[in-house]
Coordinates of C-alpha atoms in Angstrom, one line a residue:
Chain A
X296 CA -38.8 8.8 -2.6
X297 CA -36.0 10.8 -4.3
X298 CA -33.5 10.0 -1.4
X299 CA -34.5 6.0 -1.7
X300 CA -33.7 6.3 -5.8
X301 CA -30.1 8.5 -5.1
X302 CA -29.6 5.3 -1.8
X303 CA -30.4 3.0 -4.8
X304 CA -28.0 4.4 -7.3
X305 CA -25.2 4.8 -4.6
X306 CA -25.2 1.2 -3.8
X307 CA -25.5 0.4 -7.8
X308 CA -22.5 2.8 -8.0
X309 CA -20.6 1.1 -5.2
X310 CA -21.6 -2.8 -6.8
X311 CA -20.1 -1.0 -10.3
X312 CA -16.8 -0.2 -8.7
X313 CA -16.3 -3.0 -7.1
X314 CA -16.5 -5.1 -9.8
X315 CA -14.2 -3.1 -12.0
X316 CA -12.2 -3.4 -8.9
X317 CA -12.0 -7.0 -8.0
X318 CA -11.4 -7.0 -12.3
X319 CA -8.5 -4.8 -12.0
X320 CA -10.1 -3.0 -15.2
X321 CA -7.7 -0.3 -16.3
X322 CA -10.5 2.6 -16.4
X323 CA -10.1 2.7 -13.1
X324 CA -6.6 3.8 -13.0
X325 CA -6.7 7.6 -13.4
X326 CA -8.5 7.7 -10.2
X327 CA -6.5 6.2 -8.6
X328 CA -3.6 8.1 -9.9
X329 CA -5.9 11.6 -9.1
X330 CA -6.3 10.1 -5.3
X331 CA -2.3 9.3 -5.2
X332 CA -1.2 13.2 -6.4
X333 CA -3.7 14.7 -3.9
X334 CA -3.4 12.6 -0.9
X335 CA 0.3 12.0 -1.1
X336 CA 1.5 15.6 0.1
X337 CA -1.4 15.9 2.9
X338 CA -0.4 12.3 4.5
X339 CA 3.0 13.9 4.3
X340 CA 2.9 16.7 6.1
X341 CA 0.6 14.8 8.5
X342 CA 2.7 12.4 9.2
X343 CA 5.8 14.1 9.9
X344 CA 5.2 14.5 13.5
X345 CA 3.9 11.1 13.7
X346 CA 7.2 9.9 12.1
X347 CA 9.3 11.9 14.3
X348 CA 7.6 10.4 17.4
X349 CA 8.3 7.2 16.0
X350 CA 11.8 7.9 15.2
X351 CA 12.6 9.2 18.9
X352 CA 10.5 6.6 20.4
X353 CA 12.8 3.9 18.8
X354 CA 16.0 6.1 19.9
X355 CA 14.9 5.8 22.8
X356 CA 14.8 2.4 22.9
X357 CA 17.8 1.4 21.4
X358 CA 19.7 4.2 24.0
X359 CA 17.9 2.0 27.2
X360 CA 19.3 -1.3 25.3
X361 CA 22.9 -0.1 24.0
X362 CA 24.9 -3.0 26.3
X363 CA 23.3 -5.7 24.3
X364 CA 22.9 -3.2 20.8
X365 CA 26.9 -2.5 21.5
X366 CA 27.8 -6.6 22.1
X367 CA 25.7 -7.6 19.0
X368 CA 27.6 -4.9 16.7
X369 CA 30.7 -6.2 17.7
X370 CA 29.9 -10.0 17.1
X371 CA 28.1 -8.7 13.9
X372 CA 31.8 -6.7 12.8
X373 CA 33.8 -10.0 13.4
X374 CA 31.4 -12.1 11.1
X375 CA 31.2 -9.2 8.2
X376 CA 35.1 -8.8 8.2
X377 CA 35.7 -12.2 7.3
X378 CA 33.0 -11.7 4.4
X379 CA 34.9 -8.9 3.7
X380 CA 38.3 -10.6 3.0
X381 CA 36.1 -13.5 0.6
X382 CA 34.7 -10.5 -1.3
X383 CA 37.8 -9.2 -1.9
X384 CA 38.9 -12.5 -3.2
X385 CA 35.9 -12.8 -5.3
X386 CA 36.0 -9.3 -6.6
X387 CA 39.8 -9.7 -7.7
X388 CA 39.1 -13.3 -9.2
X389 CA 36.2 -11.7 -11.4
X390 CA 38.0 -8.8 -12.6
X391 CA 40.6 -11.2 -13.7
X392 CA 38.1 -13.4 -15.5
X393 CA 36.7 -10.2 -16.9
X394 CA 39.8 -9.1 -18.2
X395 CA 40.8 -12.3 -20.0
X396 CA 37.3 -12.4 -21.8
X397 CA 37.2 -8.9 -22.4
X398 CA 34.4 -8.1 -21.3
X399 CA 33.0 -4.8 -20.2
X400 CA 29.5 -4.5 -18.8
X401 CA 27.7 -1.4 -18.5
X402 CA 25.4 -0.4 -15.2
X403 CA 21.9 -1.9 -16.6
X404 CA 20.2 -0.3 -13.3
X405 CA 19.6 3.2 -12.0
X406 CA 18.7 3.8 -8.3
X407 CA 16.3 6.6 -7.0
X408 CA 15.8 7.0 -3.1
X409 CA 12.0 7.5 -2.2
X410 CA 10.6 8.2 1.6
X411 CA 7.6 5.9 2.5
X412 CA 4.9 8.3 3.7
X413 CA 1.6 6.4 3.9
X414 CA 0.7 2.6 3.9
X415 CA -2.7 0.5 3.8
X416 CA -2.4 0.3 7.9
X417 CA -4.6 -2.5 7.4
X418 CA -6.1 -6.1 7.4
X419 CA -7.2 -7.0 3.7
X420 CA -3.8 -5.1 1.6
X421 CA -0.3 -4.5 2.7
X422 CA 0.8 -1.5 -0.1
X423 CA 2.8 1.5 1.0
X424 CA 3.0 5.3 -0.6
X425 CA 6.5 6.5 -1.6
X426 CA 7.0 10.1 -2.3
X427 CA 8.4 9.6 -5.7
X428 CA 6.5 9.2 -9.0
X429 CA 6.3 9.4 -12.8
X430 CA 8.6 13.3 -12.6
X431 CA 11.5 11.1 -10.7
X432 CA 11.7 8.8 -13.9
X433 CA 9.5 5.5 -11.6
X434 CA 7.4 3.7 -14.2
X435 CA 4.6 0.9 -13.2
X436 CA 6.3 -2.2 -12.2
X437 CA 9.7 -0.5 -10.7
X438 CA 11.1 -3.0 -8.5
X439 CA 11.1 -1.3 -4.9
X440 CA 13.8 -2.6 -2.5
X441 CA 14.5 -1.4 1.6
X442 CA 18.4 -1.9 0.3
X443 CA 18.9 -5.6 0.4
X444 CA 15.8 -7.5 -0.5
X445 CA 12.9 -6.4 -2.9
X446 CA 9.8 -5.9 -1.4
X447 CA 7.7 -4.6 -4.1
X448 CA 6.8 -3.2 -7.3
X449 CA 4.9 0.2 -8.2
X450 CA 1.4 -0.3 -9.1
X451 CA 0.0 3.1 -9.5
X452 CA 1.9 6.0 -10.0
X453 CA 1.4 9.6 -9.5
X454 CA 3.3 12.8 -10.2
X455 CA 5.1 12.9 -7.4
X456 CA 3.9 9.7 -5.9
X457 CA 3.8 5.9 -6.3
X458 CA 2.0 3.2 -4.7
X459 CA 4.0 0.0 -3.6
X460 CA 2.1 -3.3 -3.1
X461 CA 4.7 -5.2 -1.0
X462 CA 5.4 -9.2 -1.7
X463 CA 3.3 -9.9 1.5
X464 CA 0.2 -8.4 -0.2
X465 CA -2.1 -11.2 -1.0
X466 CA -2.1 -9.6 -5.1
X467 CA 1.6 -10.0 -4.9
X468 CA 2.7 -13.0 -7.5
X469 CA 7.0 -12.8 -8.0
X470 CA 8.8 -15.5 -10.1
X471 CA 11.1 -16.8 -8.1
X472 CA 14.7 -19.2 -8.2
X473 CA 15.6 -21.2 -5.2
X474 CA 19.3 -21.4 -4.3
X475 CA 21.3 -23.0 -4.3
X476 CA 19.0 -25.9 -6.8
X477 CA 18.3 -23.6 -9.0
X478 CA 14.7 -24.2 -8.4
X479 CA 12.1 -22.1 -10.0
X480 CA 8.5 -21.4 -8.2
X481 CA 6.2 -18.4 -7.8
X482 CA 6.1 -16.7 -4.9
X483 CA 2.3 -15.7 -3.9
X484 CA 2.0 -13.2 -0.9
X485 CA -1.7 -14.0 1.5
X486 CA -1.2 -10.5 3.6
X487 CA 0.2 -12.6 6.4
X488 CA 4.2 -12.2 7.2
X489 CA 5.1 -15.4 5.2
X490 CA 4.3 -15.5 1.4
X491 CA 4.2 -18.8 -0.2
X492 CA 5.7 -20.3 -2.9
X493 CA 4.0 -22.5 -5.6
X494 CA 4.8 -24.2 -9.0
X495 CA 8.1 -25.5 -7.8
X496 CA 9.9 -26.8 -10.6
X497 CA 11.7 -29.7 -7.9
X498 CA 9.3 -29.6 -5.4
X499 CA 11.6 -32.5 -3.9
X500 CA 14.5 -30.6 -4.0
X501 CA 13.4 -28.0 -1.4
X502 CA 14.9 -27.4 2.1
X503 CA 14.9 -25.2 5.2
X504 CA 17.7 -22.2 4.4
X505 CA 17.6 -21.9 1.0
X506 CA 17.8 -18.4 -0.7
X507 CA 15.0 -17.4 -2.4
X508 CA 16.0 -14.6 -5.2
X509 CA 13.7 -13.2 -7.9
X510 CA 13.9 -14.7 -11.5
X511 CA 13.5 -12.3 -14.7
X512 CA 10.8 -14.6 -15.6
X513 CA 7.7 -12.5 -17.0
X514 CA 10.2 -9.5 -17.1
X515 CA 9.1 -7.9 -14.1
X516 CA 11.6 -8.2 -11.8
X517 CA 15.2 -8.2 -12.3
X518 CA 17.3 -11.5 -11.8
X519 CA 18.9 -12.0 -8.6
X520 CA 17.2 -9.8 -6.5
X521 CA 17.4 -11.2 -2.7
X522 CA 13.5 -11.8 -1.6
X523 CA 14.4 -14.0 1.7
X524 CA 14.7 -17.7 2.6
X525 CA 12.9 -20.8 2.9
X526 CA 11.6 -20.6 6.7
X527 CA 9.1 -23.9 7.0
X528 CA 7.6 -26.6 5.3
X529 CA 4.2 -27.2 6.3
X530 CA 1.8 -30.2 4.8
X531 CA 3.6 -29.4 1.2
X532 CA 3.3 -25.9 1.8
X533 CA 6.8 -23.7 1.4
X534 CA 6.6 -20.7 3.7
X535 CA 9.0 -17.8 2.9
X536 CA 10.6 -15.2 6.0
X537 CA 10.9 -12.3 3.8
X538 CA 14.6 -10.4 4.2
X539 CA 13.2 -7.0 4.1
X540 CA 12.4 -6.0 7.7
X541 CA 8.8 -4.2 6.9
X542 CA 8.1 -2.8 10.3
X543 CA 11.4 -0.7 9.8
X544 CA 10.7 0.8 6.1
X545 CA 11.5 4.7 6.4
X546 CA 13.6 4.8 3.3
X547 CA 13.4 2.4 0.1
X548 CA 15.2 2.0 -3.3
X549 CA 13.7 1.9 -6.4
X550 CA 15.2 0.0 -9.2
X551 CA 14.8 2.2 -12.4
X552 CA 16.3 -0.4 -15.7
X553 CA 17.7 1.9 -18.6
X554 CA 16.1 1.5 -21.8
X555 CA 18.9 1.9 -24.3
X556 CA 18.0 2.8 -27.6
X557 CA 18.5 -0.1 -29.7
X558 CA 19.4 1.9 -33.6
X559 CA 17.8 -0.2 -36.4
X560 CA 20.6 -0.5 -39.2
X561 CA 17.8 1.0 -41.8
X562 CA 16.2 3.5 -39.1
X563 CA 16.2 7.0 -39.6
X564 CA 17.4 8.8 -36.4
X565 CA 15.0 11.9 -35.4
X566 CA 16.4 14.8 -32.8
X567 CA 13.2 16.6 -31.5
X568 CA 13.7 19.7 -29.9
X569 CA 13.4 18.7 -26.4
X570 CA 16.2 16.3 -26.9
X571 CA 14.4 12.6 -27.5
X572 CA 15.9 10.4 -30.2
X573 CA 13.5 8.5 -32.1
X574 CA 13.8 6.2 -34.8
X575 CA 12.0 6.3 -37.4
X576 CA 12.1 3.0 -39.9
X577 CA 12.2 3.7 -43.5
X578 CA 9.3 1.7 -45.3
X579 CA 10.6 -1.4 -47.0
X580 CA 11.1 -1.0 -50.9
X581 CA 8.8 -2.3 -53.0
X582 CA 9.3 -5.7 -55.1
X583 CA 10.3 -4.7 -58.6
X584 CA 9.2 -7.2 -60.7
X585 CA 8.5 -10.4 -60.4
X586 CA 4.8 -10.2 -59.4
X587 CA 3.4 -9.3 -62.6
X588 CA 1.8 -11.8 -64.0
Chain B
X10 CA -29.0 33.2 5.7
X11 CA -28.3 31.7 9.4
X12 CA -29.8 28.5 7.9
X13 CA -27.3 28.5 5.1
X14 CA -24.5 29.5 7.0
X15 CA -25.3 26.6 9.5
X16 CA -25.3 23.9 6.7
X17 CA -22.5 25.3 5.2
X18 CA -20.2 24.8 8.2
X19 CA -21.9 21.2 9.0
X20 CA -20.9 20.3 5.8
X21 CA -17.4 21.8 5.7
X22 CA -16.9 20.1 9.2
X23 CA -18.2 16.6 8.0
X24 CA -15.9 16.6 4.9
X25 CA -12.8 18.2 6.6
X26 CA -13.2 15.5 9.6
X27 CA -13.8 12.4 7.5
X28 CA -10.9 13.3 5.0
X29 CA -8.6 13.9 8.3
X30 CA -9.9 10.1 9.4
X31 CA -8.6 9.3 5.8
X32 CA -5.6 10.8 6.0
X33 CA -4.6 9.5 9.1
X34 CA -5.5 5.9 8.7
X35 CA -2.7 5.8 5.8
X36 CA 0.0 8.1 8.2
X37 CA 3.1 5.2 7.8
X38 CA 3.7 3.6 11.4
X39 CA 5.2 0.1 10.7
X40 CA 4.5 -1.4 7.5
X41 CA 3.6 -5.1 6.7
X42 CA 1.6 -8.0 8.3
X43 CA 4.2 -8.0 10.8
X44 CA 3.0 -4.7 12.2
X45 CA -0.4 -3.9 14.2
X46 CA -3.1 -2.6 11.7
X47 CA -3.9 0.6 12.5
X48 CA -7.7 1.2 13.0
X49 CA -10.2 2.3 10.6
X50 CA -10.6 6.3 11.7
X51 CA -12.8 6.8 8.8
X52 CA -15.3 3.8 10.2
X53 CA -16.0 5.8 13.3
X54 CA -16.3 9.3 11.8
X55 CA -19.3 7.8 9.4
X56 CA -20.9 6.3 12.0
X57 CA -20.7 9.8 14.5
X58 CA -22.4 11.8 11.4
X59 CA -24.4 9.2 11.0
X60 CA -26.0 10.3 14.5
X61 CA -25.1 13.8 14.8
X62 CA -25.7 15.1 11.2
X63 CA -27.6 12.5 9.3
X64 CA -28.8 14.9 6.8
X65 CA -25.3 15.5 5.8
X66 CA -24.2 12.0 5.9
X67 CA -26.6 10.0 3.8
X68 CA -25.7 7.0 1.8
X69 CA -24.5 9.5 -1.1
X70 CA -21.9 10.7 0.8
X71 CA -20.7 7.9 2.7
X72 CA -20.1 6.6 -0.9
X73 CA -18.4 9.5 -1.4
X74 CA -16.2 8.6 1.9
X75 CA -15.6 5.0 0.9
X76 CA -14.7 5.4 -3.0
X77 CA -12.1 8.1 -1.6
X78 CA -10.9 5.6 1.3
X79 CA -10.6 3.1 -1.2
X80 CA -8.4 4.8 -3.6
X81 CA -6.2 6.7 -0.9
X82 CA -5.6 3.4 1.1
X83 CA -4.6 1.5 -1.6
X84 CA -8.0 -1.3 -1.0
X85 CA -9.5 -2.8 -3.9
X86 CA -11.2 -0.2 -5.2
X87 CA -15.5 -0.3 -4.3
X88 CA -14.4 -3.3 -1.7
X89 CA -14.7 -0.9 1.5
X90 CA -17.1 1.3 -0.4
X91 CA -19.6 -1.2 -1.0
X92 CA -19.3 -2.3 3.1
X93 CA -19.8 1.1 4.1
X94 CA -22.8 1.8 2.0
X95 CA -24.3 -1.5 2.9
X96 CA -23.6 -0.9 6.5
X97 CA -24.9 2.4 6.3
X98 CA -27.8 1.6 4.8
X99 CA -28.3 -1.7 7.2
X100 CA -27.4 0.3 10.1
X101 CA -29.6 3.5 8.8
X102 CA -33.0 2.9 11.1
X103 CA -31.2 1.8 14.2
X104 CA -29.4 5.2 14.1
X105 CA -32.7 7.4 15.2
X106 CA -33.1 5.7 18.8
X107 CA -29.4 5.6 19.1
X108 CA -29.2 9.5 18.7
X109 CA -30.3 10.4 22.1
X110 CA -29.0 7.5 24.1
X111 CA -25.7 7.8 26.5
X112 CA -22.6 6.9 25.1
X113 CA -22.5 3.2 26.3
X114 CA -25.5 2.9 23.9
X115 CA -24.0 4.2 21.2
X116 CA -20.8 2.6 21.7
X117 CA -22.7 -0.8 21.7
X118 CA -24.4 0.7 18.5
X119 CA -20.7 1.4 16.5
X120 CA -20.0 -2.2 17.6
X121 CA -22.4 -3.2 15.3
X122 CA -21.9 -0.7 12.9
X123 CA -18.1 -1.8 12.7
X124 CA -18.1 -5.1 12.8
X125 CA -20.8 -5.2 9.4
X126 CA -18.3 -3.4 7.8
X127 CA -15.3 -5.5 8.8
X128 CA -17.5 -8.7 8.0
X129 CA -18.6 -7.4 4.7
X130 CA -15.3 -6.3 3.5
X131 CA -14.0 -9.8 4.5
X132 CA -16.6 -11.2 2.5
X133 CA -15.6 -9.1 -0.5
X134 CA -12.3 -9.2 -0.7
X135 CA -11.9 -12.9 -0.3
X136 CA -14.3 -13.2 -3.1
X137 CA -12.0 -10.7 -5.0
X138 CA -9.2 -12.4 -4.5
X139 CA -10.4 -16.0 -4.3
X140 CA -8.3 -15.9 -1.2
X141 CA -9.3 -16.0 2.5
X142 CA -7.4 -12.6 4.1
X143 CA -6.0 -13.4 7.4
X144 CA -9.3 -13.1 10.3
X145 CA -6.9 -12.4 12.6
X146 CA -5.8 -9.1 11.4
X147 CA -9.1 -8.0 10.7
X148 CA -10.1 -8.5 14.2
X149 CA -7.1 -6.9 15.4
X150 CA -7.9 -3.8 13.3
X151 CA -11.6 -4.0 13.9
X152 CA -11.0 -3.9 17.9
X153 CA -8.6 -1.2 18.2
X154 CA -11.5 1.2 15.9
X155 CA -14.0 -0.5 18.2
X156 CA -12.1 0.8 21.4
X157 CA -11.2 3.8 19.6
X158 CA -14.8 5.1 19.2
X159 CA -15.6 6.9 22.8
X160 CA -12.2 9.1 22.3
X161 CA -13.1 10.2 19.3
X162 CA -16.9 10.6 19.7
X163 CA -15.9 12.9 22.9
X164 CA -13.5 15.0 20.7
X165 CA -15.6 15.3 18.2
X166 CA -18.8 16.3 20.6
X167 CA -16.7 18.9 21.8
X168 CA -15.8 20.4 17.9
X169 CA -19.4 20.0 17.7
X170 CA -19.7 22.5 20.4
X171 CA -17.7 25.4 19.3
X172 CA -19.6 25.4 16.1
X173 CA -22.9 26.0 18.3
X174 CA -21.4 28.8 20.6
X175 CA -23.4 31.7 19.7
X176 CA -21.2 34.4 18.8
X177 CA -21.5 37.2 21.2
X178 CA -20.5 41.2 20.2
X179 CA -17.4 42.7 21.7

């Protein structure tokens, strides 16, 4: 009788979390975080033979095909040196422009390297496990890029640890700009290899090709981050081919923004002893006069 | 004290097994939807101490299991847990003739087992999401722990073992 009422309670328990899951309720979040800091260093060390075998497997591999690998670098060398020379142009032209406004802009980003050392290695999320957290300076909602493309942004963080839901994960919603159109749309990952994109601003305007970069609408995600291009266009529906090559992801970026301190002309500036300026605003002086009836 | 002892070590070995299955569902080979899901090891070490040590695993601690499955995989939290306990329980009578059956039995028995789980987290996460998740993935992952189960059941039979040798004086 007292197994059946524990049974009972477990299943209760289970129905409870579930629904604070499928809520995305906050209280749930230091668990997470608690399951993140312990089972981030054990997958690690687990996993580095695994990786290795992985990592020789695909040596292999590339050693049996280095004719075609050798022919394809060379074709891929002639292409990139003529982007090369336009870059150069570009880069010349801009610092020219640059100079004649007078303008000098100052690195808004920061980059931190983190290894991927666990995913969902399933059907119903696609989220990795980086081995960096809130110690290496990543707060929720870093953008996570594989060096070209974004593929993510942190959704719980640990220590020394972060999980990554990737824009293929079916929770994944990034606001996006098609290019060139300039056309804005949200692009909504359904765990298959090809997120969609919805709310097109010019839903007439869209064609096979086009770049599709991330918008800072919503203030998640930086502007002009590369996502991928516009792959098909199925009964009204836009299908995306990511850029980042998932299958591949040893290594990722994470895109850390600076928060610079923004000094209030009336603020008080406070040095604590571990170094952190705060501001401190005076409180605003008092009416004289003029109320009393 | 032998008594003690015994559970003791049944228990460490149930624990240390299914957090290995954990562990090693999440090891990174291949990331995305492009990649083959990688199966469900923590599916098939339930369902073994389900037969072998039911007194250990009872629904308690397969929520136990699937709350930390949940949270280490990265799964909307109580989504597998709640398939796994419902399963378990489901699954719970059919598990006493299974016990002393041959291992085509049983293997026919996890096929069941598995694919109420896979169904039922289906089932809950599309209603999380309001989204249908790709059935073809799920099957691929539910297959590969389906064909995965006599490996591991013979391994595990065999770690089974050296916790029964007696232990004999030098």
């Amino acid at each position: 009788m007292v197994g059946r009422g524990v049974s009972v309670a477990a299943l209760l328990g289970a129905v409870a979390i579930y629904i604070l899951g499928a809520t995305s309720d906050p209280r749930l979040q230091p668990l997470r975080e608690i399951a993140l800091d312990i089972s981030a260093p054990v997958t690690e060390f687990v996993g580095a033979p695994m990786r290795f075998v992985r990592r020789m497997a695909g040596d292999a591999g590339e050693f049996l095909d280095l004719a075609a690998y050798n022919k394809k670098l060379r074709e891929d060398i002639a292409s990139l040196s003529q982007w090369r020379e336009a870059a150069l142009r570009l880069e010349a032209e801009n610092a020219q422009l640059r100079a004649l406004n007078k303008v000098t802009l100052a690195p808004r980003f920061d980059y931190i390297t983190a290894q991927v050392i666990g995913n969902s290695g399933g059907a119903f999320t696609q989220s990795i496990t980086i081995n960096a957290g809130r110690s290496q300076g990543v707060r929720p909602g870093t953008v996570v890029m594989d060096g070209t493309a974004a593929i993510g942004r942190v959704v719980a963080l640990g220590e020394n640890a972060a999980r990554v839901v990737l824009v293929t994960d079916a929770s994944s919603r990034i606001p996006a700009v098609l290019q060139p159109g300039d056309i804005r749309a949200l692009l909504i990952g359904d765990n298959t290899g090809r997120p969609k994109l919805q709310f097109l601003s010019k839903p007439g305007r869209v064609a096979k090709g086009q770049r599709v970069l991330t918008s800072n609408h919503g203030g998640i995600f930086p502007k002009g981050l590369p996502l991928g291009t516009v792959d098909a266009l199925v009964d009204n529906v836009v299908q995306v081919a990511p850029i980042g090559d998932f299958r591949q992801l040893e290594f990722v970026r994470l895109v850390i923004e600076r928060v610079d301190l923004t000094i209030d002309s009336d603020a008080v500036l406070i040095v604590r002893a571990d170094g952190e300026v705060e501001q401190e605003k005076a409180e605003p002086a008092e009416d004289e006069g003029g109320d009393e009836e | 004290m032998k008594a003690a002892w015994s559970l003791v070590w049944a228990l460490t070995l149930v624990l240390v097994t299914c957090g290995f299955a954990i562990v090693l569902t999440h090891v990174a080979l291949g990331v995305g939807a492009d990649s083959t899901p990688w199966p469900r090891f923590s599916v098939i070490i339930v369902f073994f101490w389900m037969l072998h040590r039911p007194g250990i695993m009872t629904v308690p601690m397969v929520f136990l299991i699937g709350l930390a499955q949940d949270l280490v995989l990265g799964d909307i939290p109580g989504a597998g847990l709640l398939a796994l306990v419902l399963a378990s329980m489901m699954m719970g009578r059919w598990t006493i003739p299974l016990r002393t059956m041959p291992l085509a039995w049983r293997w026919i028995g996890f096929a069941g087992f598995a694919g109420l789980v896979f169904a039922l987290e289906w089932v809950l996460t599309a209603a999380a999401r309001l989204m249908l998740p790709p059935i073809d993935l799920v099957i691929v992952q539910a297959g590969m722990t389906f064909l995965l189960y006599p490996v591991i059941s013979v391994i595990m039979r065999q770690i089974l073992r050296i916790g029964r040798t007696p232990t004999r004086t030098l």
